[in-house]
PDB file of C-alpha atoms in Angstrom:
ATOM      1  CA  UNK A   1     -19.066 -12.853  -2.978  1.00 65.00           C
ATOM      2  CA  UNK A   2     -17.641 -14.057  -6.039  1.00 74.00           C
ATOM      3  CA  UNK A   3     -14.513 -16.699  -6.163  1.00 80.00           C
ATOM      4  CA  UNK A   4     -11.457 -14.684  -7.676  1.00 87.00           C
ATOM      5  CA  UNK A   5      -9.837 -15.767 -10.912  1.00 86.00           C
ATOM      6  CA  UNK A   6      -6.351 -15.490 -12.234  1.00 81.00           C
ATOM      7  CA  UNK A   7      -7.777 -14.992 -15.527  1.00 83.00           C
ATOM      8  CA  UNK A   8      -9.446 -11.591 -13.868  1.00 85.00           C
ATOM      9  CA  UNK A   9      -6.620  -9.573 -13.292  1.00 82.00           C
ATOM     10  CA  UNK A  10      -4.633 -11.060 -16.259  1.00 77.00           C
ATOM     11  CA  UNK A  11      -7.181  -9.544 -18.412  1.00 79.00           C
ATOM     12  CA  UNK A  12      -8.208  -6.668 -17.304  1.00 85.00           C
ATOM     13  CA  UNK A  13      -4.915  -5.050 -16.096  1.00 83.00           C
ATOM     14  CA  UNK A  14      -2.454  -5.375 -19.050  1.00 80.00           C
ATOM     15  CA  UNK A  15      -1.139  -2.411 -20.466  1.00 82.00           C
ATOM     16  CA  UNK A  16      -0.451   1.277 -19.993  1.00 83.00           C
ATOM     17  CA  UNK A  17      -2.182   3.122 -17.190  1.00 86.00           C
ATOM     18  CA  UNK A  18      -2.627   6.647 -16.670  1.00 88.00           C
ATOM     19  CA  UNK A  19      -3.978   7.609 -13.251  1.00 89.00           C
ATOM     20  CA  UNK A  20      -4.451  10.375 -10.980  1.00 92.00           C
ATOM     21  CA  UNK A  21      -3.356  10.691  -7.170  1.00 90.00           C
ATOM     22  CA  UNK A  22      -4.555  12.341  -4.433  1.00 93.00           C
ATOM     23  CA  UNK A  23      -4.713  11.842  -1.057  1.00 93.00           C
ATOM     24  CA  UNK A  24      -7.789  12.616   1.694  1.00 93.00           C
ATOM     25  CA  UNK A  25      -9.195  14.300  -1.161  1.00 93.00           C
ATOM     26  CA  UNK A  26      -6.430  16.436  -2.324  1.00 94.00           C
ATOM     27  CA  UNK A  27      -4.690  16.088  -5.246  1.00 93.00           C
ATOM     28  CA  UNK A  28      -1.140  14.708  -5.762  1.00 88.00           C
ATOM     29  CA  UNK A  29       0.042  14.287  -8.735  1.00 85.00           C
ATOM     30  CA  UNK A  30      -0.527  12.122 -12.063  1.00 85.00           C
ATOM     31  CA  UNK A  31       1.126   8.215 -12.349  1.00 81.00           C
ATOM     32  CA  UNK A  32       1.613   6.828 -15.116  1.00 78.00           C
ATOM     33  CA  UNK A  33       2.212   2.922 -14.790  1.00 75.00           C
ATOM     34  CA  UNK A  34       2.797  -0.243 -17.475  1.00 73.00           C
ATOM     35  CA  UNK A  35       1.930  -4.309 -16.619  1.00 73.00           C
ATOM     36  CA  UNK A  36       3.463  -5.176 -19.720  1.00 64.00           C
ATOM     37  CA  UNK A  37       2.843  -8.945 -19.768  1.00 55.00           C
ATOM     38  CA  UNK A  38      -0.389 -10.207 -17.896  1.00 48.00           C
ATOM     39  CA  UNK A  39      -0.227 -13.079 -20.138  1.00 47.00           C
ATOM     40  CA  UNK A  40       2.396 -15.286 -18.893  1.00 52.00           C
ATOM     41  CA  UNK A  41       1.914 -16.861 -15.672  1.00 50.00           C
ATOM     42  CA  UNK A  42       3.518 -13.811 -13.914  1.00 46.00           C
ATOM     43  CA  UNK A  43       2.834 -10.442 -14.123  1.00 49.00           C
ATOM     44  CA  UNK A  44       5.596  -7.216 -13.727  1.00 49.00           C
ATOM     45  CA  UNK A  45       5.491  -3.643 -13.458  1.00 50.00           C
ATOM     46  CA  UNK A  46       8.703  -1.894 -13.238  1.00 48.00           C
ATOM     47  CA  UNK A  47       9.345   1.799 -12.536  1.00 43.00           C
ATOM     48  CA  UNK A  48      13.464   1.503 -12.907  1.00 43.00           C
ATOM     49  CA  UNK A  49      15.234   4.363 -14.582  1.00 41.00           C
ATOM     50  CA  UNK A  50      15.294   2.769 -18.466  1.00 43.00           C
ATOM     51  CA  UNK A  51      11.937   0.970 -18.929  1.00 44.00           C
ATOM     52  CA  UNK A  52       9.148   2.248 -20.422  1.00 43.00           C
ATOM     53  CA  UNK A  53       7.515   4.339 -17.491  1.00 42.00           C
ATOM     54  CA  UNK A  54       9.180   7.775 -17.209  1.00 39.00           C
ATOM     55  CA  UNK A  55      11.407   8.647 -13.990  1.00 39.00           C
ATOM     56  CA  UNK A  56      10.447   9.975 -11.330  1.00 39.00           C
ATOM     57  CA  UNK A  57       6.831   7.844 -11.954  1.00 38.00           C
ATOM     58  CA  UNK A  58       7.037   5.509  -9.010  1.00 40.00           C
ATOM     59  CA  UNK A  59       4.136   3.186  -7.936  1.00 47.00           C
ATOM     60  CA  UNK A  60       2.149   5.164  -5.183  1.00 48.00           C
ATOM     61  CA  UNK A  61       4.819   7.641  -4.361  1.00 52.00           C
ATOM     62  CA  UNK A  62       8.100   8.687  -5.620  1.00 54.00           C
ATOM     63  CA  UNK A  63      10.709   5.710  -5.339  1.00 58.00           C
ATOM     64  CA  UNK A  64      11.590   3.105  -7.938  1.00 66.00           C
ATOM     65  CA  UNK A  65      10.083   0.018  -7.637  1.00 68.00           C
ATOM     66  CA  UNK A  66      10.107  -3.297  -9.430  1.00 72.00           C
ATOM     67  CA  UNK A  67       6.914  -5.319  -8.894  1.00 72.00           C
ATOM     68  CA  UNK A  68       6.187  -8.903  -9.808  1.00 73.00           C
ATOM     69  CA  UNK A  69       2.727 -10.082  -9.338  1.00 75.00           C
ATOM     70  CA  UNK A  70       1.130 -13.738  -9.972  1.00 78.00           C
ATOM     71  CA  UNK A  71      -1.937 -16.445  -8.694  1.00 80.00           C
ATOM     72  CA  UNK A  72      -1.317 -17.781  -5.806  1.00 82.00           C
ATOM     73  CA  UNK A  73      -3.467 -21.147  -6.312  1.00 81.00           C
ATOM     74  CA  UNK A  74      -3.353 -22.586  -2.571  1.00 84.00           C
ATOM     75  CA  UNK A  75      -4.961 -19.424  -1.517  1.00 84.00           C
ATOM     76  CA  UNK A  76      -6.696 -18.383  -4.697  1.00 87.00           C
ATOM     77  CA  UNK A  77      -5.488 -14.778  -4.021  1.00 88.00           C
ATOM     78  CA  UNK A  78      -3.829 -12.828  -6.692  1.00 86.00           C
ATOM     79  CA  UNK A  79      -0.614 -11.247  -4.868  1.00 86.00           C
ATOM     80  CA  UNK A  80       1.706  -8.445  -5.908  1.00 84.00           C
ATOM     81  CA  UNK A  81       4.919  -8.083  -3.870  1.00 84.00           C
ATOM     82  CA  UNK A  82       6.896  -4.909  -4.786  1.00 81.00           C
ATOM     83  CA  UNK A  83      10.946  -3.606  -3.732  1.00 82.00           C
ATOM     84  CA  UNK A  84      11.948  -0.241  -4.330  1.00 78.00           C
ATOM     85  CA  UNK A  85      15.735   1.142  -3.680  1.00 78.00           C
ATOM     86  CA  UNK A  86      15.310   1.960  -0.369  1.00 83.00           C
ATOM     87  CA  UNK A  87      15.463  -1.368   1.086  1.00 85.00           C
ATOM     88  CA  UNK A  88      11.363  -0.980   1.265  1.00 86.00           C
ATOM     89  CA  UNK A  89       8.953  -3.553   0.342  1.00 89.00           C
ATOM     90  CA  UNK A  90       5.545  -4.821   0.354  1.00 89.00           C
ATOM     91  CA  UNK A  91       2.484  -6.971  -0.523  1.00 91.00           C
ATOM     92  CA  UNK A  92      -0.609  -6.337  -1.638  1.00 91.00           C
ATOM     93  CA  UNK A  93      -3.358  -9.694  -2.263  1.00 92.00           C
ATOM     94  CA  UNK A  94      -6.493  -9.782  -3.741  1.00 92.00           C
ATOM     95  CA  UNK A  95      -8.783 -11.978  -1.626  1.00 93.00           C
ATOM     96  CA  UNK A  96     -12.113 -11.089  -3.138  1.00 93.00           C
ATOM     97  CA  UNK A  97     -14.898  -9.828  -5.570  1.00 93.00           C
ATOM     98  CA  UNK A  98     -18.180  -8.816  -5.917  1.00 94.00           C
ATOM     99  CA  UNK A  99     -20.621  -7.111  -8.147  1.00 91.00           C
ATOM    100  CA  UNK A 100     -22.145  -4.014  -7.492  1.00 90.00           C
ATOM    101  CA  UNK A 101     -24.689  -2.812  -9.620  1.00 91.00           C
ATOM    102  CA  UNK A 102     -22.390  -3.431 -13.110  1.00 90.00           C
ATOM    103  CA  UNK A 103     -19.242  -2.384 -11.199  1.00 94.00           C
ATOM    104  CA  UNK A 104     -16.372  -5.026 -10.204  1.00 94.00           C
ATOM    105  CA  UNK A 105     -15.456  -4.416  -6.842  1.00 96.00           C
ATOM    106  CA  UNK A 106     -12.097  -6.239  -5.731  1.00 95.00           C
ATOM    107  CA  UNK A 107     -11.419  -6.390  -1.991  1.00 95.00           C
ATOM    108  CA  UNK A 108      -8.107  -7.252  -0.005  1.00 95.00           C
ATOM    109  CA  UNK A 109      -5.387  -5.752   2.418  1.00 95.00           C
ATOM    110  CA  UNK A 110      -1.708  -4.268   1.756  1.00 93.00           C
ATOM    111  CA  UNK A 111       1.342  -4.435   4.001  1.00 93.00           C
ATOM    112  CA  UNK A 112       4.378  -1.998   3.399  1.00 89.00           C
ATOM    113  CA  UNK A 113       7.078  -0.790   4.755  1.00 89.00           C
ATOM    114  CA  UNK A 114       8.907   2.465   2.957  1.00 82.00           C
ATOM    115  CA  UNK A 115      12.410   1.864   3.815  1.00 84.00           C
ATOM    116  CA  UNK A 116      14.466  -0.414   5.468  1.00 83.00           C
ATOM    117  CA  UNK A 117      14.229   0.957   9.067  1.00 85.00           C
ATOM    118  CA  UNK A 118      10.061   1.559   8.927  1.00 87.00           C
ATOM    119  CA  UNK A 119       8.129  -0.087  10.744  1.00 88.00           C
ATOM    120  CA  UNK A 120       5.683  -2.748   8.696  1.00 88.00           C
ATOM    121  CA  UNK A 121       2.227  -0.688   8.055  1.00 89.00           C
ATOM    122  CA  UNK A 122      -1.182  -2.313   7.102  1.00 92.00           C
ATOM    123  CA  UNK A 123      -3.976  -1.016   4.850  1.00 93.00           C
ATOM    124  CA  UNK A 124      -7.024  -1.999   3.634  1.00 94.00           C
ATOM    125  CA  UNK A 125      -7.409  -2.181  -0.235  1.00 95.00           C
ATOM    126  CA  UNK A 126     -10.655  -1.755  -2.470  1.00 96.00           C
ATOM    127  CA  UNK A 127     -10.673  -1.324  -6.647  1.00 95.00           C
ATOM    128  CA  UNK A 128     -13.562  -0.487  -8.743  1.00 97.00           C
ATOM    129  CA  UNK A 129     -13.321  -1.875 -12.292  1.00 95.00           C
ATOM    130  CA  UNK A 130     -16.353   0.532 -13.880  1.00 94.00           C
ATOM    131  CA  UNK A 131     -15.696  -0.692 -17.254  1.00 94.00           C
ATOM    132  CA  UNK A 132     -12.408  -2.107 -19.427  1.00 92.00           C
ATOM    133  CA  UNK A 133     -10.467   0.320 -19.343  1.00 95.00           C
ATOM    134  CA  UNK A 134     -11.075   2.307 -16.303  1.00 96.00           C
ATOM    135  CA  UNK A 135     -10.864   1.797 -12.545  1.00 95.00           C
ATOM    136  CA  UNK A 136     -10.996   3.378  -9.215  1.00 96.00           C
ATOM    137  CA  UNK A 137      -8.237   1.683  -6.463  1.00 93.00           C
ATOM    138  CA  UNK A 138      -8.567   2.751  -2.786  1.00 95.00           C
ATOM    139  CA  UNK A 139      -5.960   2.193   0.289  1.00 93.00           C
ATOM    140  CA  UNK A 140      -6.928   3.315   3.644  1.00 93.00           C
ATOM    141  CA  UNK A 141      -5.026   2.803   6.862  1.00 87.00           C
ATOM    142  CA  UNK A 142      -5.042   4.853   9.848  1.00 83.00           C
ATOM    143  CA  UNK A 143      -1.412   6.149   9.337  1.00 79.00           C
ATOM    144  CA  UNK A 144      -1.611   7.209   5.955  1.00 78.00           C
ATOM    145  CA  UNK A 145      -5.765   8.132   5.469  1.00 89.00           C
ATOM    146  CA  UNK A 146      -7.445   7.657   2.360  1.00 94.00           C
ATOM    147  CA  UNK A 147      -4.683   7.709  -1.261  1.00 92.00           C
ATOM    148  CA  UNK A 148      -7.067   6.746  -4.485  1.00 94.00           C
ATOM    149  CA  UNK A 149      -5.545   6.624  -7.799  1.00 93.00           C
ATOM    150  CA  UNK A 150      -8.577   7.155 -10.677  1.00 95.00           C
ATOM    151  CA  UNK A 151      -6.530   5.553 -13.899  1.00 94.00           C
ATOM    152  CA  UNK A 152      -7.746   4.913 -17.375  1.00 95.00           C
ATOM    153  CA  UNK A 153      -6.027   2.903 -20.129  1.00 94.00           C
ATOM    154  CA  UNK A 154      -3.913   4.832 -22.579  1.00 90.00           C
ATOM    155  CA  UNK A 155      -2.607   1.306 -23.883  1.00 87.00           C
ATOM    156  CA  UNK A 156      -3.708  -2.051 -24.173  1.00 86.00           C
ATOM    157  CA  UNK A 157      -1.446  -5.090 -23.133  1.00 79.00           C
ATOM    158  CA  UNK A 158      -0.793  -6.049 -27.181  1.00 81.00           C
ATOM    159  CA  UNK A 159      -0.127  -2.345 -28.052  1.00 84.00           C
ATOM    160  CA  UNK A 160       2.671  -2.014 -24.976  1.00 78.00           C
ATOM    161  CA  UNK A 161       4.136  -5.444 -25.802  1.00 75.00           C
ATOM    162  CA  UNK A 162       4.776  -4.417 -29.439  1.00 80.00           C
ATOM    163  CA  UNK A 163       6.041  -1.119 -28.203  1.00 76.00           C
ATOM    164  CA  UNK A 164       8.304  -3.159 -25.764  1.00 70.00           C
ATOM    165  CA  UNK A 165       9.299  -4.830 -28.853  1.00 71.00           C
ATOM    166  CA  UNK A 166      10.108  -1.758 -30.964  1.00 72.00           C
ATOM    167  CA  UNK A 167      12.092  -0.221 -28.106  1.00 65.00           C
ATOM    168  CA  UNK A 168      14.725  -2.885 -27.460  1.00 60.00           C
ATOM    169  CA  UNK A 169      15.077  -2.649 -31.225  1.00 51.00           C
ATOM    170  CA  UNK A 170      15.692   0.238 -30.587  1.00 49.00           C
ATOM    171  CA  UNK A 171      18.382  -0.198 -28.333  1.00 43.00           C
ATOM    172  CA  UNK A 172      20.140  -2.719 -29.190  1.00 45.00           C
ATOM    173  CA  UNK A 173      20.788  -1.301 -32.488  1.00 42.00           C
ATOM    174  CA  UNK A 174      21.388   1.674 -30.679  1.00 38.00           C
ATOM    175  CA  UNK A 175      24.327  -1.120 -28.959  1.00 39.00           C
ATOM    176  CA  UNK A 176      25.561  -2.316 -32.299  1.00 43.00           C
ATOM    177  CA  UNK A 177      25.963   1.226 -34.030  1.00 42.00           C
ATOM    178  CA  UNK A 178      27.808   2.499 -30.442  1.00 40.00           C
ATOM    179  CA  UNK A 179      30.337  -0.387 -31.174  1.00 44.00           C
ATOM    180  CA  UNK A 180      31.940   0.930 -34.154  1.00 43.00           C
ATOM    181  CA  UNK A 181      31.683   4.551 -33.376  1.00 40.00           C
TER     182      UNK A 181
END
């Protein structure tokens, strides 16, 4: 298997994703998700009422989260820990790579617990990066089966920055106009 890189995940997983859900086979619902800078040396993903991703888009289910991901170079392991308003939380890392005929195939293992009385649950995690802008990611545990997400890039990491950019324009002329209203 193939050492992991930071420089993997920072690019390939910037910008705007668009994904579908379903779970043991059936189908959820569609995701729509934003790393907006996978340039710095940390990585974020928010789902908070007022960014860029719609409400009611949480990561994986239905709950705001705010996610910060980043290299963890002791363990060469790229880790994403997330919170959501629940008191919930959880990790995913990255531990490993291979190729399989053309396809990127990232392996690791997730840890979660929904809200602040759960119990800590663990899953195993897979992603297939088929090409640049698609991808296949896979968690399986015993206690919650088999949830993929198929997404495909509806924005590249430059294009959502300079939207980013744009919207708190936006806004804060939207502040200074409010002012003398």
């Amino acid at each position: 298997m193939a050492e992991l890189t930071a420089k993997l995940f920072r690019g390939y997983f910037g910008g705007s994703w668009l994904g579908k859900i379903t779970k043991n086979g059936e189908f959820l619902r569609e995701i729509l998700f934003n790393w907006p800078i996978a340039f710095e040396k940390y990585s974020s993903i928010g789902t908070e009422v007022g960014l860029i991703t719609p409400p009611g888009s949480g990561f994986y289910d239905d709950t705001n989260k705010v996610c910060v991901a980043g290299w963890r170079e002791d363990s060469k392991r790229w880790c994403m820990t997330w919170f959501n308003e629940f008191g919930g939380y959880g990790e995913t890392q990255w531990t490993s790579q291979e190729n399989v005929n053309g396809v990127t195939v990232l392996f690791g293992f997730c840890k979660e617990c929904k809200q602040e009385s759960d119990d800590l649950t663990h899953h195993i995690v897979l992603c297939e990066m088929t090409d640049q802008d698609n991808f296949k990611y896979r968690i399986n545990s015993f206690k919650k089966g088999l949830v993929e997400i198929e997404a495909h890039r509806i924005r590249t990491a430059e294009e959502l920055k300079s939207l980013m950019l744009v919207h708190n324009i936006e806004v804060e002329l939207f502040t200074d106009i409010s002012k003398y209203s």
